[in-house]
Short mmCIF file of C-alpha atoms in Angstrom, two decimals:
data_model
loop_
_atom_site.label_atom_id
_atom_site.label_comp_id
_atom_site.label_asym_id
_atom_site.label_seq_id
_atom_site.Cartn_x
_atom_site.Cartn_y
_atom_site.Cartn_z
CA MET A 184 161.62 63.54 70.89
CA VAL A 185 158.00 63.96 69.77
CA ARG A 186 157.76 63.72 65.98
CA ARG A 187 155.76 66.38 64.24
CA GLY A 188 153.57 65.56 61.26
CA ARG A 189 150.60 66.82 59.33
CA ALA A 190 147.25 65.22 60.17
CA ARG A 191 145.36 63.90 57.16
CA GLY A 192 141.73 63.06 56.53
CA PHE A 193 140.13 65.86 58.55
CA PHE A 194 138.92 68.17 55.80
CA ASN A 195 135.63 69.85 55.00
CA ARG A 196 134.11 69.85 51.55
CA LYS A 197 136.25 72.74 50.37
CA GLY A 198 139.42 70.82 51.23
CA ARG A 199 140.13 72.80 54.40
CA SER A 200 140.50 71.29 57.83
CA HIS A 201 137.43 71.68 59.98
CA PRO A 202 138.19 74.16 62.83
CA ARG A 203 136.49 72.08 65.54
CA VAL A 204 138.24 68.88 64.52
CA LEU A 205 141.55 70.72 64.24
CA ALA A 206 141.09 72.15 67.73
CA VAL A 207 140.53 68.65 69.11
CA VAL A 208 143.64 67.35 67.33
CA ILE A 209 145.77 70.21 68.71
CA THR A 210 144.42 69.68 72.22
CA VAL A 211 145.10 65.94 72.14
CA THR A 212 148.60 66.56 70.76
CA LEU A 213 149.43 69.03 73.52
CA ILE A 214 148.18 66.69 76.23
CA TRP A 215 150.16 63.81 74.73
CA SER A 216 153.33 65.88 74.45
CA SER A 217 152.96 67.19 77.99
CA SER A 218 152.48 63.70 79.38
CA LEU A 219 155.63 62.52 77.63
CA PHE A 220 157.75 65.29 79.15
CA ALA A 221 156.06 64.90 82.52
CA GLY A 222 157.37 61.33 82.61
CA GLU A 223 160.96 62.56 82.40
CA LYS A 224 162.88 63.03 85.62
CA LEU A 225 166.25 64.48 86.54
CA LEU A 226 168.09 63.23 89.61
CA ILE A 227 170.63 65.71 90.93
CA GLY A 228 173.14 65.34 93.74
CA VAL A 229 173.08 68.64 95.64
CA ALA A 230 175.41 69.92 98.36
CA ALA A 231 173.40 70.35 101.56
CA ASN A 232 174.05 74.10 101.82
CA PHE A 233 172.20 74.70 98.55
CA ILE A 234 168.85 73.10 99.46
CA LEU A 235 166.76 76.29 99.62
CA PRO A 236 167.76 77.89 96.30
CA PHE A 237 167.86 74.52 94.55
CA GLU A 238 164.28 73.70 95.48
CA GLU A 239 163.09 77.04 94.15
CA ILE A 240 165.12 76.71 90.95
CA ALA A 241 163.88 73.14 90.45
CA ARG A 242 160.28 74.27 90.91
CA VAL A 243 160.61 77.10 88.38
CA TYR A 244 162.37 74.86 85.88
CA GLY A 245 159.73 72.19 86.33
CA GLU A 246 156.95 74.69 85.68
CA LYS A 247 158.66 75.83 82.49
CA THR A 248 159.38 72.36 81.11
CA THR A 249 157.14 69.91 83.05
CA ILE A 250 160.33 67.93 83.77
CA ARG A 251 160.48 66.61 87.33
CA VAL A 252 163.67 67.59 89.12
CA GLU A 253 164.60 65.68 92.26
CA GLY A 254 167.54 66.39 94.54
CA THR A 255 169.52 64.22 96.93
CA TYR A 256 171.09 66.35 99.67
CA THR A 257 174.23 65.54 101.61
CA SER A 258 177.84 66.69 101.85
CA SER A 259 179.88 67.14 98.68
CA GLY A 260 182.28 64.44 99.85
CA ASN A 261 179.48 61.93 100.30
CA LEU A 262 178.00 62.78 96.91
CA TYR A 263 181.40 62.42 95.27
CA GLY A 264 181.80 58.97 96.81
CA GLN A 265 178.34 57.94 95.64
CA ILE A 266 179.09 59.08 92.09
CA ILE A 267 182.41 57.21 92.00
CA HIS A 268 180.51 54.07 93.04
CA GLY A 269 177.91 54.46 90.29
CA ALA A 270 175.08 56.57 91.74
CA PRO A 271 172.72 57.45 88.85
CA TYR A 272 172.82 61.24 89.15
CA ASP A 273 172.39 63.36 86.04
CA LEU A 274 174.12 66.40 87.54
CA PHE A 275 176.31 67.10 90.56
CA LEU A 276 176.04 70.46 92.35
CA SER A 277 179.02 70.51 94.68
CA ALA A 278 179.95 73.02 97.37
CA ASP A 279 183.51 73.13 96.07
CA GLU A 280 185.48 73.17 92.83
CA ALA A 281 187.81 70.28 93.63
CA ARG A 282 185.42 67.34 93.45
CA PRO A 283 183.74 68.26 90.12
CA GLU A 284 187.24 68.81 88.72
CA LEU A 285 188.30 65.36 89.93
CA LEU A 286 185.29 63.79 88.22
CA PHE A 287 186.14 65.67 85.03
CA ASN A 288 189.75 64.46 85.15
CA LYS A 289 188.54 60.88 85.66
CA GLY A 290 186.38 61.16 82.55
CA VAL A 291 183.20 60.74 84.57
CA ALA A 292 181.84 64.27 84.07
CA GLU A 293 181.78 67.11 81.57
CA LYS A 294 183.77 70.28 82.25
CA PRO A 295 182.63 71.91 85.54
CA PHE A 296 181.23 75.41 85.82
CA THR A 297 180.81 77.76 88.79
CA TYR A 298 177.22 78.42 89.86
CA ALA A 299 177.55 80.12 93.28
CA ARG A 300 179.90 81.58 95.89
CA GLY A 301 178.86 81.17 99.51
CA LYS A 302 179.90 82.58 102.90
CA VAL A 303 180.28 81.18 106.40
CA VAL A 304 178.52 82.66 109.45
CA LEU A 305 178.27 81.74 113.12
CA TRP A 306 174.63 81.24 114.16
CA THR A 307 173.24 80.95 117.69
CA SER A 308 169.85 80.89 119.34
CA HIS A 309 171.33 82.86 122.27
CA ARG A 310 170.81 86.49 121.38
CA GLU A 311 173.24 87.69 124.04
CA VAL A 312 176.01 85.84 122.20
CA CYS A 313 175.44 88.07 119.18
CA GLU A 314 176.17 91.07 121.38
CA ALA A 315 179.82 90.06 121.18
CA ARG A 316 182.06 92.31 119.09
CA ASP A 317 182.65 89.56 116.56
CA TRP A 318 182.44 85.80 116.05
CA ARG A 319 185.79 85.22 117.74
CA GLU A 320 184.68 86.86 120.98
CA ALA A 321 181.38 84.97 120.75
CA LEU A 322 183.18 81.62 120.62
CA MET A 323 185.12 82.43 123.78
CA MET A 324 182.05 83.33 125.86
CA ARG A 325 181.33 81.05 128.83
CA LYS A 326 177.83 80.44 127.56
CA VAL A 327 179.21 78.87 124.39
CA LYS A 328 180.29 75.41 125.50
CA ARG A 329 179.58 73.41 122.33
CA VAL A 330 179.93 74.55 118.71
CA ALA A 331 178.77 72.69 115.61
CA ILE A 332 181.02 72.49 112.57
CA ALA A 333 180.54 70.49 109.38
CA ASN A 334 183.13 67.76 108.88
CA PRO A 335 186.10 69.55 107.27
CA GLU A 336 187.09 66.38 105.41
CA THR A 337 183.84 65.96 103.49
CA ALA A 338 182.00 69.30 103.69
CA PRO A 339 183.56 72.37 102.00
CA TYR A 340 181.83 74.76 104.41
CA GLY A 341 183.39 72.79 107.25
CA THR A 342 186.77 73.18 105.56
CA ALA A 343 186.25 76.95 105.31
CA SER A 344 185.14 77.14 108.95
CA ALA A 345 188.22 75.23 110.11
CA MET A 346 190.45 77.52 108.05
CA ALA A 347 188.96 80.55 109.82
CA LEU A 348 189.69 79.01 113.22
CA LYS A 349 193.27 78.22 112.26
CA ARG A 350 193.91 81.60 110.61
CA THR A 351 192.88 83.38 113.80
CA GLY A 352 194.75 81.01 116.11
CA LEU A 353 191.52 79.84 117.76
CA TRP A 354 191.60 76.19 116.71
CA ALA A 355 193.55 74.97 119.73
CA ALA A 356 191.46 77.10 122.11
CA VAL A 357 188.06 75.84 120.95
CA GLU A 358 188.79 72.39 119.50
CA TYR A 359 187.37 70.72 122.60
CA LYS A 360 184.07 72.55 122.02
CA LEU A 361 183.60 71.33 118.45
CA VAL A 362 180.78 68.94 117.57
CA TYR A 363 181.11 67.52 114.06
CA ALA A 364 178.11 67.40 111.74
CA GLN A 365 177.94 65.43 108.52
CA THR A 366 176.81 68.47 106.52
CA ILE A 367 176.57 72.23 106.91
CA ALA A 368 172.77 71.86 107.00
CA GLN A 369 173.11 69.45 109.91
CA ALA A 370 175.41 71.90 111.70
CA PHE A 371 172.60 74.46 111.57
CA GLN A 372 170.14 71.83 112.75
CA TYR A 373 172.32 71.10 115.79
CA ALA A 374 172.44 74.80 116.64
CA HIS A 375 168.74 75.37 116.04
CA THR A 376 167.67 72.46 118.25
CA VAL A 377 170.07 73.73 120.94
CA ALA A 378 172.07 70.51 120.84
CA VAL A 379 174.96 72.99 120.72
CA ASP A 380 175.25 76.64 121.71
CA ALA A 381 176.36 77.91 118.30
CA GLY A 382 177.22 76.58 114.88
CA PHE A 383 179.22 77.46 111.81
CA CYS A 384 176.61 77.67 109.07
CA SER A 385 176.18 78.86 105.51
CA LEU A 386 174.81 82.35 105.00
CA SER A 387 172.06 80.83 102.85
CA SER A 388 170.65 79.04 105.91
CA MET A 389 169.89 82.44 107.39
CA PHE A 390 167.08 82.86 104.88
CA SER A 391 165.10 79.99 106.38
CA GLU A 392 162.29 80.49 108.89
CA PRO A 393 164.09 78.64 111.74
CA ALA A 394 167.10 80.97 111.41
CA LYS A 395 164.91 83.91 112.40
CA GLU A 396 164.72 82.44 115.90
CA GLY A 397 168.35 83.37 116.49
CA CYS A 398 171.08 85.65 115.20
CA TYR A 399 174.36 85.35 113.35
CA LEU A 400 177.79 86.89 113.00
CA PHE A 401 179.82 86.98 109.80
CA VAL A 402 183.09 85.03 109.67
CA PRO A 403 185.19 87.12 107.25
CA GLU A 404 188.31 85.06 107.94
CA ALA A 405 186.65 82.07 106.27
CA PRO A 406 187.33 82.00 102.53
CA ASP A 407 184.40 82.26 100.15
CA VAL A 408 183.16 78.82 99.19
CA VAL A 409 183.26 78.57 95.40
CA GLN A 410 180.68 76.05 94.26
CA ALA A 411 180.93 74.20 90.96
CA ALA A 412 178.59 71.87 89.10
CA CYS A 413 179.11 69.26 86.42
CA LEU A 414 176.99 67.13 84.11
CA LEU A 415 177.70 63.43 84.52
CA LYS A 416 178.47 61.51 81.35
CA ARG A 417 176.44 58.51 82.50
CA THR A 418 173.20 60.53 82.48
CA SER A 419 170.34 58.74 80.79
CA TYR A 420 168.64 62.05 80.01
CA ARG A 421 171.32 64.26 78.51
CA GLU A 422 168.91 66.70 76.87
CA GLY A 423 167.16 67.41 80.15
CA ALA A 424 170.43 67.60 82.09
CA GLU A 425 171.91 70.07 79.61
CA GLY A 426 168.71 72.10 79.77
CA PHE A 427 168.84 72.32 83.56
CA ALA A 428 172.54 73.22 83.51
CA ALA A 429 171.80 76.02 81.05
CA PHE A 430 168.94 77.26 83.23
CA LEU A 431 171.17 77.19 86.32
CA ALA A 432 173.49 79.62 84.53
CA SER A 433 170.64 81.87 83.37
CA SER A 434 169.89 85.33 84.76
CA GLU A 435 166.60 84.06 86.18
CA ALA A 436 168.33 81.33 88.21
CA LYS A 437 171.13 83.68 89.26
CA LYS A 438 168.55 86.08 90.66
CA ILE A 439 167.17 83.26 92.81
CA ILE A 440 170.67 82.25 93.91
CA ARG A 441 171.54 85.82 94.95
CA SER A 442 168.32 86.09 96.93
CA TYR A 443 169.72 83.42 99.27
CA GLY A 444 172.93 85.27 100.04
CA TYR A 445 175.17 83.81 97.37
CA GLU A 446 177.28 85.73 94.90
#
C-alpha cells in the first residue's frame, strides 16, 4: 500500500506551498503510484467457455485499476488438477459448481460464488443442417458423420451435452460419431475447421466472428451450466484478487456477461 504523507519544505514566503512546485509533486506522486499498481498482476484460471467475456472484463478492470489480469484457459477439470498440484492462480473461474466447492471443502479456496449460467448449442458450418426441425434431427442427418463434444469427464459443457444425448435416447445412436475435445472451445474449433460436421458448443461461442460462418440449434434438453468462481487462499495478491472478485459480481461485469449469452 502506498503511504500518504504531507510534503514539507516547499513553501513560499507567506508559508504557503508554491502552486507550481505542488503540481510537480502531485504529478510525480501519481506516476509513482500508478507504476506501483501497474507492476501488480493477477493470474486467473478460466474455464475455456468463458474466454470472450473474461477478456473484456479483464480489460475493463485493468483500465480502472491498472492491475494486469492474465487468464489461463482450459477445461475446469484440468484447472482443478493444476490447482491441487500447486498452480499459482489467484482465482479460479470454473464452468461448474462442483470443483470450486471441492476446493473450498479441502481448505484450498474461499467460499465459491456463482458468476454465470451458460447454455449448450449444436453448431455447424453446413447451413442445410440447420434446416432440420431441431438438434436431434440434425444429428441424424447423413451429412453429419462426425460430431465434436467436450470431454464429459473434465469439461462441464461436455457433461451437459452428454446428458442431453442420454435424456433423449440418442447416445447409443450417435456415440460412434463423437469426437472428443479437451475443452468446449476446442469442440467449436473442430467444428469451425470442418474437422467434424457439427459440434456441441457453448452459446457464448456464438458471439465470436468465426461462429457467424455457420449456424446453430439450441439444445434445451441439456441442463444449464451453472458456473462458480472461488478465490484461492494461496494467492499472493489478496487485495487485488478480492477486488476482481467484487468486480465480477458487479452490475457492470454482469452486463458484459449477459452480452455473451449467459444468464
